Every structure is written in C-alpha cells, then in structure tokens.
Coordinates of C-alpha atoms in Angstrom, one line a residue:
X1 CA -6.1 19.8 -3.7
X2 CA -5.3 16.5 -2.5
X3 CA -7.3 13.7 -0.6
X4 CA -7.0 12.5 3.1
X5 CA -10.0 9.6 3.5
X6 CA -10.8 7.9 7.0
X7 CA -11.1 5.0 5.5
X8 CA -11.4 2.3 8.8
X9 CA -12.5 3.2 12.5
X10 CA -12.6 -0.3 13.9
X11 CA -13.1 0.4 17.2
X12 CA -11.4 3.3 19.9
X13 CA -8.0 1.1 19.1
X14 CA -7.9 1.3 15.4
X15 CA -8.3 3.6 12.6
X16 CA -7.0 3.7 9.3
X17 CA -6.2 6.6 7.0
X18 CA -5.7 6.6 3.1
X19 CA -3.3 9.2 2.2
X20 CA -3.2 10.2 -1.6
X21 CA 0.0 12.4 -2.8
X22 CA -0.1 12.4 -6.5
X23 CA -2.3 11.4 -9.4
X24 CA -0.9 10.2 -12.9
X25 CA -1.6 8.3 -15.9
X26 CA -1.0 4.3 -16.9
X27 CA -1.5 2.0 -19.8
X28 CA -4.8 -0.2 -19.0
X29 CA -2.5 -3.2 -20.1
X30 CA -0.9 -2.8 -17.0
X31 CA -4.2 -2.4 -14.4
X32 CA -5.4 -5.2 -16.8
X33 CA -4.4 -8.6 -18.2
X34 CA -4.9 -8.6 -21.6
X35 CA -5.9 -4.6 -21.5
X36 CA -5.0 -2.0 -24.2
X37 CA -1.5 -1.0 -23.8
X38 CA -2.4 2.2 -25.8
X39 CA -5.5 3.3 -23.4
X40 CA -4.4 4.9 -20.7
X41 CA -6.3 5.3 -17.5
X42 CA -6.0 7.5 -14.7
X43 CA -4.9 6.4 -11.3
X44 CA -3.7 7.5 -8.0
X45 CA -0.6 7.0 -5.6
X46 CA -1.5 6.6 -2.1
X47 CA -0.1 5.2 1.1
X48 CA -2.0 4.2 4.2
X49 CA -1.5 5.3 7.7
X50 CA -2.7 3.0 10.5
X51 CA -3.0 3.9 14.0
X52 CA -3.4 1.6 16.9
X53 CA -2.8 2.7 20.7
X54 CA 1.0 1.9 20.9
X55 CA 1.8 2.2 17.0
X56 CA 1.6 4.7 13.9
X57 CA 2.2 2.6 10.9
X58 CA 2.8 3.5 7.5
X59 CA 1.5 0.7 5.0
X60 CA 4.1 1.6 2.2
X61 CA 6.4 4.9 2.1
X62 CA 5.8 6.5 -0.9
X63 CA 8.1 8.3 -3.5
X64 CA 9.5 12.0 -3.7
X65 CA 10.1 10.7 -7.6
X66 CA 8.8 8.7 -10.2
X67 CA 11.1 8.4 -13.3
X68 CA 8.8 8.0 -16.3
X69 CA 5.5 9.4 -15.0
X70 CA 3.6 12.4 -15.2
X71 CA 2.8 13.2 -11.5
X72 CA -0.4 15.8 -10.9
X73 CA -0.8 17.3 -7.8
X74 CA 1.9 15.9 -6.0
X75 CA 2.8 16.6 -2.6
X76 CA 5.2 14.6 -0.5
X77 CA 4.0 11.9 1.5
X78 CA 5.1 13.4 4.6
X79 CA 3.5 16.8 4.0
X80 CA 0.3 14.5 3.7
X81 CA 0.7 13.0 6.8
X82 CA 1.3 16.3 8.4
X83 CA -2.3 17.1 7.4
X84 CA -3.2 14.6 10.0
X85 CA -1.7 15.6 12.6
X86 CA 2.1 13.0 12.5
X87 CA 5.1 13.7 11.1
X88 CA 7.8 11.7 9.8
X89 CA 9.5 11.4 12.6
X90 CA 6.8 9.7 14.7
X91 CA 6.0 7.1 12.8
X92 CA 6.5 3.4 15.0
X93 CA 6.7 1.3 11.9
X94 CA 6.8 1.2 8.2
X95 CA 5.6 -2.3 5.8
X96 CA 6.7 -2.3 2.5
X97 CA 4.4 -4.2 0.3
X98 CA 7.2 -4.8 -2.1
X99 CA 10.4 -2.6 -3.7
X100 CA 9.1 -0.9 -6.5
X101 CA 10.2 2.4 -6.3
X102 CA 6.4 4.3 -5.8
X103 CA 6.1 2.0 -3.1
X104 CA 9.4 2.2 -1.0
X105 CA 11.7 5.5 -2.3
X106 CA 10.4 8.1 1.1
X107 CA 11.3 4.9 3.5
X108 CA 14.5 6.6 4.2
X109 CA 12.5 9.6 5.8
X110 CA 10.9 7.4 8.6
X111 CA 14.0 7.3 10.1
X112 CA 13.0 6.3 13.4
X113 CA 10.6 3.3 12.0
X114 CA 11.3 -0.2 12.2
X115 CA 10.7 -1.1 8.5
X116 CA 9.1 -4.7 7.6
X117 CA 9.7 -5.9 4.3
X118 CA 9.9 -10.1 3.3
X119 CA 13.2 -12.0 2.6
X120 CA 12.5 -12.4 -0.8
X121 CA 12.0 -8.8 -1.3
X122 CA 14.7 -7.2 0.6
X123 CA 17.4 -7.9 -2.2
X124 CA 15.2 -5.3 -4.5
X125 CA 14.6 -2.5 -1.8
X126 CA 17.6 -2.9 0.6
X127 CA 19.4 0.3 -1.8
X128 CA 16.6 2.5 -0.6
X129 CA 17.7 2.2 3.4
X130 CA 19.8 4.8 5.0
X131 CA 22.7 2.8 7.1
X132 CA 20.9 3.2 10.8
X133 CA 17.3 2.0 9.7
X134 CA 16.2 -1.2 11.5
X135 CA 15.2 -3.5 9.5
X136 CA 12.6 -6.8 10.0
X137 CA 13.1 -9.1 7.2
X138 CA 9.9 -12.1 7.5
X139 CA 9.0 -15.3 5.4
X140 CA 6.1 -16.1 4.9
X141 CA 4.2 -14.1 7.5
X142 CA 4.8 -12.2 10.1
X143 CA 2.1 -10.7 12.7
X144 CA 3.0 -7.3 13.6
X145 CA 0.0 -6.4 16.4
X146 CA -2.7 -9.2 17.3
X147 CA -4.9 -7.9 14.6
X148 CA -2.0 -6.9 11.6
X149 CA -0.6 -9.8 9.9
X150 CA 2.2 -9.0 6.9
X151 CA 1.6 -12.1 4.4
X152 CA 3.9 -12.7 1.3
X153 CA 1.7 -13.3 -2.2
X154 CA 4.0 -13.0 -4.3
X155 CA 1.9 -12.2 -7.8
X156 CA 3.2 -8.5 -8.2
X157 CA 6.8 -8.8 -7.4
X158 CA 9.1 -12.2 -6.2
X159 CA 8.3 -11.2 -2.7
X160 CA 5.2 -8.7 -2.7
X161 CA 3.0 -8.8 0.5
X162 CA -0.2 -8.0 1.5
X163 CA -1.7 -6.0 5.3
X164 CA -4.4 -7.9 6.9
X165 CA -6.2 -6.2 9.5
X166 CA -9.2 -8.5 11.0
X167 CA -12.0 -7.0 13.0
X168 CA -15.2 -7.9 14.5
X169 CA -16.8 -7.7 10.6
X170 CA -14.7 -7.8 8.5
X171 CA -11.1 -8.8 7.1
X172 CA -9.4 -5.4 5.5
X173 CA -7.1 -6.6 3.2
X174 CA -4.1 -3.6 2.3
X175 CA -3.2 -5.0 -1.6
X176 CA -0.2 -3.1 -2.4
X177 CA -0.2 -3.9 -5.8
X178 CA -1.3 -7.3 -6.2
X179 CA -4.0 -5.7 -7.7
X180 CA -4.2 -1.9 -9.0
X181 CA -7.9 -0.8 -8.8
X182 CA -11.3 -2.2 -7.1
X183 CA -12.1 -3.2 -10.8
X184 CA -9.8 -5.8 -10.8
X185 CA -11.5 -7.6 -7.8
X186 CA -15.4 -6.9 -8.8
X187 CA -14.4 -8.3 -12.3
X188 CA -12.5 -10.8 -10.9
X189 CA -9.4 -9.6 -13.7
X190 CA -6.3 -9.7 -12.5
X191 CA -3.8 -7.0 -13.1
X192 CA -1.6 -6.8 -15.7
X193 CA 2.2 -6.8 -14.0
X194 CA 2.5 -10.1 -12.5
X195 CA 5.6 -12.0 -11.5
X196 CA 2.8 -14.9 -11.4
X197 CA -0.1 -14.4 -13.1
X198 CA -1.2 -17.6 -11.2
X199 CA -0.7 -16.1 -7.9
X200 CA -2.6 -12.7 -9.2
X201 CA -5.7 -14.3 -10.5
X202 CA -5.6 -16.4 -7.3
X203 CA -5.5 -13.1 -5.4
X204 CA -8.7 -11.6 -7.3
X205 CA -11.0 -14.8 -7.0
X206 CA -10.0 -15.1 -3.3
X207 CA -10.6 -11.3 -2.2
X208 CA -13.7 -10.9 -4.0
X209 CA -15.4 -12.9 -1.2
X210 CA -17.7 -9.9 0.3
X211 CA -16.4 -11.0 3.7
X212 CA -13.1 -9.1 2.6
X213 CA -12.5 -5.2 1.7
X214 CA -9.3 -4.5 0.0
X215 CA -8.0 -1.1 -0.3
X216 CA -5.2 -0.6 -2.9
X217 CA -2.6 1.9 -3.6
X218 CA -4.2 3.1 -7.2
X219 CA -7.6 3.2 -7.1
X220 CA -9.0 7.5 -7.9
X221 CA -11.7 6.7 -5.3
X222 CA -11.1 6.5 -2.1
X223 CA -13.8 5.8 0.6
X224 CA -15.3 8.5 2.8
X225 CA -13.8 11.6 1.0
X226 CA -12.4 14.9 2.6
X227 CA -11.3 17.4 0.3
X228 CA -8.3 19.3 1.9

C-alpha cells in the first residue's frame, strides 16, 4: 500500500501530484530544534510530480537506497510514477532541492531530464549524474515556467532550494527540507538539521503566512488521499 495524492489542480494547465515511496523512522531532534534525539517519530519519503502543458517535472528524484534507515513499504520512485500514468523516461525536467542522498540518488534514471540544481549545491550532488545528463546549475533563482520559480534558501544544506508555484490564490511553496513536517510551520519550530539555523527559523516565520501552502517531502499526511 502506498500513497499517490492530487495534491494541486490549479487550473486545466497545472496539477501537482505528491508521490510517497517509502515510510521510516527519525529522531524528533532532527524534525525539531531542540527535540529529543531519543524519540523517534515517524515520517515519510516523497517526491512531487508537476505537470504543466509542455512539461512533466519531478520536484526531487528520490532514492532506490537509504544507508542507515529502516524503509517500510518502499517502492521505487519510478514504479510510483508509473501508477500515474509517466514513466521515467518522459519526464521534461527534474529540481533537486538539495544533494542529500533521499533527495537526489534515482536522478540518474531521468535520463532524458534536464536536471536544475544551484551552484552552491552542485559540488555535493554532481557524483550522482550519469556522464550525458544535462545539467542547469542557477544562483540565486532561476524561473523555470512563468509560474515555477527555483529559489536558493539555503537553511538545510549550503545550497538547498525551495519550488514556488504562484496561482490565482495562493503561493505553493515545494520545501524540500527546509523544513520536515507541517508541524514545523504551524508551530513556527524550525527543523533540527540546519546549515543556518537563521535561515531555517526565517523560513518557518515567513511560510506560516496563510497566504502560502507548503508541501514537504516528510510529512505522513498528505492532502487529498488515494489509497492504491
């Protein structure tokens, strides 16, 4: 049993999917400044699939392997994405939010993707590309589509990014892992593995404005559930 959620139909153009491949365990010291490193807490590993009417895009890639961590019904990110109807091969574009392995380790099996990851980052994740990959390196910012913008943060990782994705309503925000669950942005507590904590706690005051809805790679509830 695993979870596919339509998370986003912004209009005829746009629509979002949250793909969840594996469950696991982590320390709440690490979802939470200042948490108990012995408590653990449950989370999920999802990546997000974003469909426009010229592009597929994955919003991170996913792992096949995660040294260290109990996975639970795991199944690859590209079986996932076969539920939906794409396969690996079809995706347009891939955005790594930042080189941690969970995040970036399946990039190599979007082979015909152009794959966006930030300056500062690319030291970190540039072992994971296969030779032919094209690769978009950015600083700062870079807009992808009219309505997808890539912006560095830079709380998580050296280089970690964030998806914006504006609409008539609202302003999705796709966190990577500048924060780990929806907990951290309606307590306003900023996660636990920062680079700069300034720059994390800056991220959780600023995208608790209701204006915003962030979706994150960890959270064990996902919006607008189907069961599969």
């Amino acid at each position: 049993i695993f979870k596919i959620s339509v998370i986003c139909m912004f209009d005829k153009d746009i629509k979002v999917y949250c793909l969840e491949y594996a469950k696991s365990q982590i320390s709440e010291s690490m979802i939470f400044d200042g948490g108990d490193q012995e408590k653990q807490l449950p989370i999920s590993f999802s990546v997000y699939l974003v469909l426009t009417e010229n592009k597929k895009i994955m919003i991170d890639a996913g792992c096949y392997t995660m040294p260290g961590f109990d996975m639970e019904k795991y199944y690859s990110p590209s079986f996932v994405l076969r539920q939906v109807g794409f396969s690996a091969d079809e995706i347009t574009d891939v955005i790594i939010t930042h080189a941690h392995h969970d995040h970036i380790e399946a990039v190599k099996y979007f082979k015909n993707a152009v794959v966006h990851i930030s300056q500062q980052e690319y030291e970190d994740g540039k072992k994971y590309f296969p030779e032919n990959i094209e690769v978009n390196l950015f600083e700062k910012e870079y807009k992808l589509t009219p309505e997808i913008k890539i912006m560095e943060w830079c709380g998580h990782s050296k280089g970690s990014s964030i998806v914006e994705i504006e609409t008539d309503d609202n302003i999705h925000i796709f966190a990577g892992d500048e924060c780990y669950t929806n907990e951290n942005i309606i307590k306003k507590h900023c996660t636990g593995m920062s680079v700069d904590k300034d720059k994390s706690t800056k991220f959780v005051e600023k995208y608790c404005n209701p204006k915003y809805i962030v979706h994150t790679c960890h959270d064990i509830s996902l919006k607008t559930e189907r069961i599969i």
